[in-house]
């Protein structure tokens, strides 16, 4: 496995030649952040439900 940082890669919004972030790029970045946050919440809920189910079944974690 190649050397990688433990931090997730962040992609910056595309910048036009003059160095400013376009409103469309800002909106796209905000939508991406919202999608990622929702996916993380869904994953957390799913993992908690799995842990509860295992605990109720008496299986060791």
PDB file of C-alpha atoms in Angstrom:
ATOM      1  CA  UNK A   1       0.000   0.000   0.000  1.00  0.00           C
ATOM      2  CA  UNK A   2       1.529   3.341  -0.967  1.00  0.00           C
ATOM      3  CA  UNK A   3       2.166   5.920   1.714  1.00  0.00           C
ATOM      4  CA  UNK A   4      -1.043   7.837   2.293  1.00  0.00           C
ATOM      5  CA  UNK A   5      -2.097  10.405   4.834  1.00  0.00           C
ATOM      6  CA  UNK A   6      -4.710   9.353   7.358  1.00  0.00           C
ATOM      7  CA  UNK A   7      -6.723  12.414   6.388  1.00  0.00           C
ATOM      8  CA  UNK A   8      -9.335  12.107   3.631  1.00  0.00           C
ATOM      9  CA  UNK A   9      -8.416  13.884   0.434  1.00  0.00           C
ATOM     10  CA  UNK A  10     -10.187  17.188   0.076  1.00  0.00           C
ATOM     11  CA  UNK A  11     -10.888  18.562  -3.331  1.00  0.00           C
ATOM     12  CA  UNK A  12     -11.006  22.303  -3.688  1.00  0.00           C
ATOM     13  CA  UNK A  13     -13.622  23.900  -5.904  1.00  0.00           C
ATOM     14  CA  UNK A  14     -12.373  24.586  -9.395  1.00  0.00           C
ATOM     15  CA  UNK A  15     -10.839  28.002  -9.795  1.00  0.00           C
ATOM     16  CA  UNK A  16     -10.942  30.056 -12.950  1.00  0.00           C
ATOM     17  CA  UNK A  17      -7.734  31.624 -14.255  1.00  0.00           C
ATOM     18  CA  UNK A  18      -8.233  34.779 -12.171  1.00  0.00           C
ATOM     19  CA  UNK A  19      -8.118  32.752  -8.940  1.00  0.00           C
ATOM     20  CA  UNK A  20     -11.675  33.267  -7.706  1.00  0.00           C
ATOM     21  CA  UNK A  21     -14.077  30.452  -6.931  1.00  0.00           C
ATOM     22  CA  UNK A  22     -17.150  30.549  -9.133  1.00  0.00           C
ATOM     23  CA  UNK A  23     -20.609  30.419  -7.553  1.00  0.00           C
ATOM     24  CA  UNK A  24     -21.288  27.176  -9.430  1.00  0.00           C
ATOM     25  CA  UNK A  25     -18.144  25.614  -7.975  1.00  0.00           C
ATOM     26  CA  UNK A  26     -19.105  26.802  -4.488  1.00  0.00           C
ATOM     27  CA  UNK A  27     -22.574  25.283  -4.885  1.00  0.00           C
ATOM     28  CA  UNK A  28     -21.110  22.009  -6.139  1.00  0.00           C
ATOM     29  CA  UNK A  29     -18.706  21.859  -3.196  1.00  0.00           C
ATOM     30  CA  UNK A  30     -21.526  22.575  -0.738  1.00  0.00           C
ATOM     31  CA  UNK A  31     -23.706  19.853  -2.299  1.00  0.00           C
ATOM     32  CA  UNK A  32     -20.827  17.385  -2.082  1.00  0.00           C
ATOM     33  CA  UNK A  33     -20.245  18.219   1.582  1.00  0.00           C
ATOM     34  CA  UNK A  34     -23.968  17.734   2.294  1.00  0.00           C
ATOM     35  CA  UNK A  35     -23.988  14.359   0.489  1.00  0.00           C
ATOM     36  CA  UNK A  36     -20.916  13.198   2.394  1.00  0.00           C
ATOM     37  CA  UNK A  37     -22.370  14.304   5.731  1.00  0.00           C
ATOM     38  CA  UNK A  38     -25.628  12.459   4.992  1.00  0.00           C
ATOM     39  CA  UNK A  39     -23.726   9.327   3.977  1.00  0.00           C
ATOM     40  CA  UNK A  40     -21.667   9.443   7.179  1.00  0.00           C
ATOM     41  CA  UNK A  41     -24.805   9.804   9.299  1.00  0.00           C
ATOM     42  CA  UNK A  42     -26.491   6.893   7.498  1.00  0.00           C
ATOM     43  CA  UNK A  43     -23.397   4.737   7.966  1.00  0.00           C
ATOM     44  CA  UNK A  44     -23.247   5.590  11.672  1.00  0.00           C
ATOM     45  CA  UNK A  45     -26.923   4.682  12.156  1.00  0.00           C
ATOM     46  CA  UNK A  46     -26.424   1.406  10.269  1.00  0.00           C
ATOM     47  CA  UNK A  47     -23.361   0.468  12.332  1.00  0.00           C
ATOM     48  CA  UNK A  48     -25.129   1.298  15.604  1.00  0.00           C
ATOM     49  CA  UNK A  49     -28.101  -0.853  14.567  1.00  0.00           C
ATOM     50  CA  UNK A  50     -25.742  -3.727  13.740  1.00  0.00           C
ATOM     51  CA  UNK A  51     -24.030  -3.388  17.124  1.00  0.00           C
ATOM     52  CA  UNK A  52     -27.393  -3.359  18.928  1.00  0.00           C
ATOM     53  CA  UNK A  53     -28.509  -6.463  17.029  1.00  0.00           C
ATOM     54  CA  UNK A  54     -25.291  -8.288  17.911  1.00  0.00           C
ATOM     55  CA  UNK A  55     -25.609  -7.293  21.562  1.00  0.00           C
ATOM     56  CA  UNK A  56     -29.239  -8.495  21.702  1.00  0.00           C
ATOM     57  CA  UNK A  57     -28.291 -11.815  20.084  1.00  0.00           C
ATOM     58  CA  UNK A  58     -25.597 -12.302  22.711  1.00  0.00           C
ATOM     59  CA  UNK A  59     -22.736 -12.470  20.225  1.00  0.00           C
ATOM     60  CA  UNK A  60     -19.402 -11.084  21.424  1.00  0.00           C
ATOM     61  CA  UNK A  61     -18.240  -7.930  19.679  1.00  0.00           C
TER      62      UNK A  61
END
